[in-house]
Short mmCIF file of C-alpha atoms in Angstrom, two decimals:
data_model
loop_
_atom_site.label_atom_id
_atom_site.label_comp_id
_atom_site.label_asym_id
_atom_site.label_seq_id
_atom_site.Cartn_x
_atom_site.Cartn_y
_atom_site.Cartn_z
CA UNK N 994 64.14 162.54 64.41
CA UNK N 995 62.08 164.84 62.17
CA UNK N 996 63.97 164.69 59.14
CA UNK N 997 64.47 160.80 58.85
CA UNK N 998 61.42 158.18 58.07
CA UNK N 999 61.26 155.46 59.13
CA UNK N 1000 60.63 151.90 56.65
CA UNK N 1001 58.63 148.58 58.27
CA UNK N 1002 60.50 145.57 57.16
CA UNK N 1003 60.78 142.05 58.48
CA UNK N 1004 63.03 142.74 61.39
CA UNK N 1005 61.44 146.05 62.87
CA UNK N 1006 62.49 149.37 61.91
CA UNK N 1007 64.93 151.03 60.03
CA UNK N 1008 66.01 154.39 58.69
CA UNK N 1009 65.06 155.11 54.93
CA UNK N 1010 68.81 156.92 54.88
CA UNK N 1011 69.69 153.02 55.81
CA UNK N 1012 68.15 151.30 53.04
CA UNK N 1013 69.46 154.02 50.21
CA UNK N 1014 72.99 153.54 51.64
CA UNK N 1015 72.72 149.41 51.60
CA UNK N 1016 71.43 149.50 47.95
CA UNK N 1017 74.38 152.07 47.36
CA UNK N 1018 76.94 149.82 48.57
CA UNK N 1019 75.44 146.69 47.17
CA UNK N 1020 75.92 148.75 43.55
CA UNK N 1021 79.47 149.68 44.32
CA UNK N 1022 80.08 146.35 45.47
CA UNK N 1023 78.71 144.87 41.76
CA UNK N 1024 80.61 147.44 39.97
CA UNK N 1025 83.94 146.31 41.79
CA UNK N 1026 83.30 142.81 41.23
CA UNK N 1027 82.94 143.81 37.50
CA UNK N 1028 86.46 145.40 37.49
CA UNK N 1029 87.91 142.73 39.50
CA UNK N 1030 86.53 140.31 36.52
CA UNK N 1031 87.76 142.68 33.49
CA UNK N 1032 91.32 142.72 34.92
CA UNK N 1033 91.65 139.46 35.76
CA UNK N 1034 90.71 138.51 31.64
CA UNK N 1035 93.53 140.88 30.84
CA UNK N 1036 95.73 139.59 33.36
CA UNK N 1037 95.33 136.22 31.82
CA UNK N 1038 95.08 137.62 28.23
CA UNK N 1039 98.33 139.33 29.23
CA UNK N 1040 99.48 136.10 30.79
CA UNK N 1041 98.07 133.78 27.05
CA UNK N 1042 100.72 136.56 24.97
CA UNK N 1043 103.81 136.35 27.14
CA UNK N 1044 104.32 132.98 27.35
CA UNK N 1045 101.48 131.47 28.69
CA UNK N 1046 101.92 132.42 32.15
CA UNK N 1047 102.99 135.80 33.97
CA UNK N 1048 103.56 137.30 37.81
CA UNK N 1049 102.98 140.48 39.38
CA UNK N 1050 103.73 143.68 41.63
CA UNK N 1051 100.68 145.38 42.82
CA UNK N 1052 101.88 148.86 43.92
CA UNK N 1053 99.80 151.85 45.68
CA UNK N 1054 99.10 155.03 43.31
CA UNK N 1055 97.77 156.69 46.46
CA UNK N 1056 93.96 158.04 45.65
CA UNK N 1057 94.04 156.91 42.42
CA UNK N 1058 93.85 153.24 43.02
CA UNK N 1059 96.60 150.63 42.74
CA UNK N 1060 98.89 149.50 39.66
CA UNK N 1061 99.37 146.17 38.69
CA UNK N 1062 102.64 145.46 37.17
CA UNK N 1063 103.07 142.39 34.64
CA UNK N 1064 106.24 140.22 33.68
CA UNK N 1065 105.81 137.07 31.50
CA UNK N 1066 106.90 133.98 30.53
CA UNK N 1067 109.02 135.93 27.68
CA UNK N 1068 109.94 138.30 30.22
CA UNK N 1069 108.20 141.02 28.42
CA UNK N 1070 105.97 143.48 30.71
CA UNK N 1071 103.19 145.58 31.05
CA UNK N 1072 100.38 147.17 33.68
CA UNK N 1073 97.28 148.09 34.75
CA UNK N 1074 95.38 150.43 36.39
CA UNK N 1075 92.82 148.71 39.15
CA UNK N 1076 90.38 151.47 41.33
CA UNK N 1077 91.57 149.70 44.43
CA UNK N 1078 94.29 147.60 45.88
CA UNK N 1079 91.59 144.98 47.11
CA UNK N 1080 90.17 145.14 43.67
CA UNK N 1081 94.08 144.66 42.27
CA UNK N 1082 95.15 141.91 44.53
CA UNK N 1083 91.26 140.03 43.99
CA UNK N 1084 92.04 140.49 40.13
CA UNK N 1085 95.64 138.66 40.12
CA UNK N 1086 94.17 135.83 43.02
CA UNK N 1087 91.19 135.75 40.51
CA UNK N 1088 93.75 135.18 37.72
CA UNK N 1089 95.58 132.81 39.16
CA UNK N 1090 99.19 135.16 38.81
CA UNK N 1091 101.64 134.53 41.74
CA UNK N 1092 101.74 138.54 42.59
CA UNK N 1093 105.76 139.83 44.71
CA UNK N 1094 106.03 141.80 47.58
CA UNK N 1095 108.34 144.12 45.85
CA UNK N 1096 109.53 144.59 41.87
CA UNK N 1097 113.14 144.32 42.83
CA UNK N 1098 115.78 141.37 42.43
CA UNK N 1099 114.42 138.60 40.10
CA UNK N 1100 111.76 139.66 39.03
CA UNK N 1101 112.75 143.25 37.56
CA UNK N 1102 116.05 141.63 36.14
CA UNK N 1103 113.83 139.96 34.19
CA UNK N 1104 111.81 142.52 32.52
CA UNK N 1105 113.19 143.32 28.80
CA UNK N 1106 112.17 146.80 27.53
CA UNK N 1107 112.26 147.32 24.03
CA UNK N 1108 112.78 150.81 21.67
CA UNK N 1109 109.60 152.54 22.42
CA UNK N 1110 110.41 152.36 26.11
CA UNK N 1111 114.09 153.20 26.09
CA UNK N 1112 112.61 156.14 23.70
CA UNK N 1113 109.99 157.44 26.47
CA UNK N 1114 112.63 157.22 29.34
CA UNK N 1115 114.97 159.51 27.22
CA UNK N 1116 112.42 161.45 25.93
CA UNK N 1117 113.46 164.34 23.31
CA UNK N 1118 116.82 164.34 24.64
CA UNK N 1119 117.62 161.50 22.73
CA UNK N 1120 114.88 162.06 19.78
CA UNK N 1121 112.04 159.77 21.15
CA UNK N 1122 108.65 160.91 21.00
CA UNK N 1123 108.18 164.02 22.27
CA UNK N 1124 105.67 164.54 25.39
CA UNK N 1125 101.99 166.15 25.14
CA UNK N 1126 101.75 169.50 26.41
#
């Protein structure tokens, strides 16, 4: 083709569209693996405040990546935002969380939600924080 050159390596030819695209992906694959580490040390950091030891949801936000939903020990909760579901479910294998189909039965019986959350669910109707415009 005119408008692609062509690089010499070791095993023949290749397009120089190829080799921008491979050293593309290889960066997106080292910045995933970074994210995958940096939620799995606040998984477990999560995991180290709660009780010692915590287990998971991982639930699809559609474009925007997939959340990771916490319960402890203590039964206290929390979450995270993760790019991916791959990178979410690597994350909690990587932290060693046991991670639920669904957050239903057990598992959100558990879950105790304190003032500021009963405050955000009622929102101004019932005096709680009111939301940003």
């Amino acid at each position: 083709m005119a408008d692609s050159k062509q690089e010499q390596d070791a095993g023949g030819t290749r397009a120089a569209g190829d080799t921008a695209a491979a050293a593309g992906n290889a960066a997106a694959d080292k910045r995933a693996e970074r994210r995958v580490a940096k939620l799995a040390r606040e998984i477990s950091a999560f995991a180290r405040r709660h009780g010692g030891s915590a287990e998971g949801q991982i639930a699809h936000l559609g474009q925007m990546g997939a959340r990771i939903v916490l319960v402890g020990a203590d039964d206290g909760w929390g979450d995270l935002v993760a790019p991916s579901y791959a990178v979410a479910e690597r994350a909690a294998e990587k932290a060693g969380i046991t991670v639920h189909e669904n957050f239903d039965g057990e598992m959100a019986a558990r879950v105790r939600t304190g003032p500021y959350e009963w405050s955000r669910m009622a929102g101004i109707q019932v005096g709680g924080p009111r939301n940003a415009a």
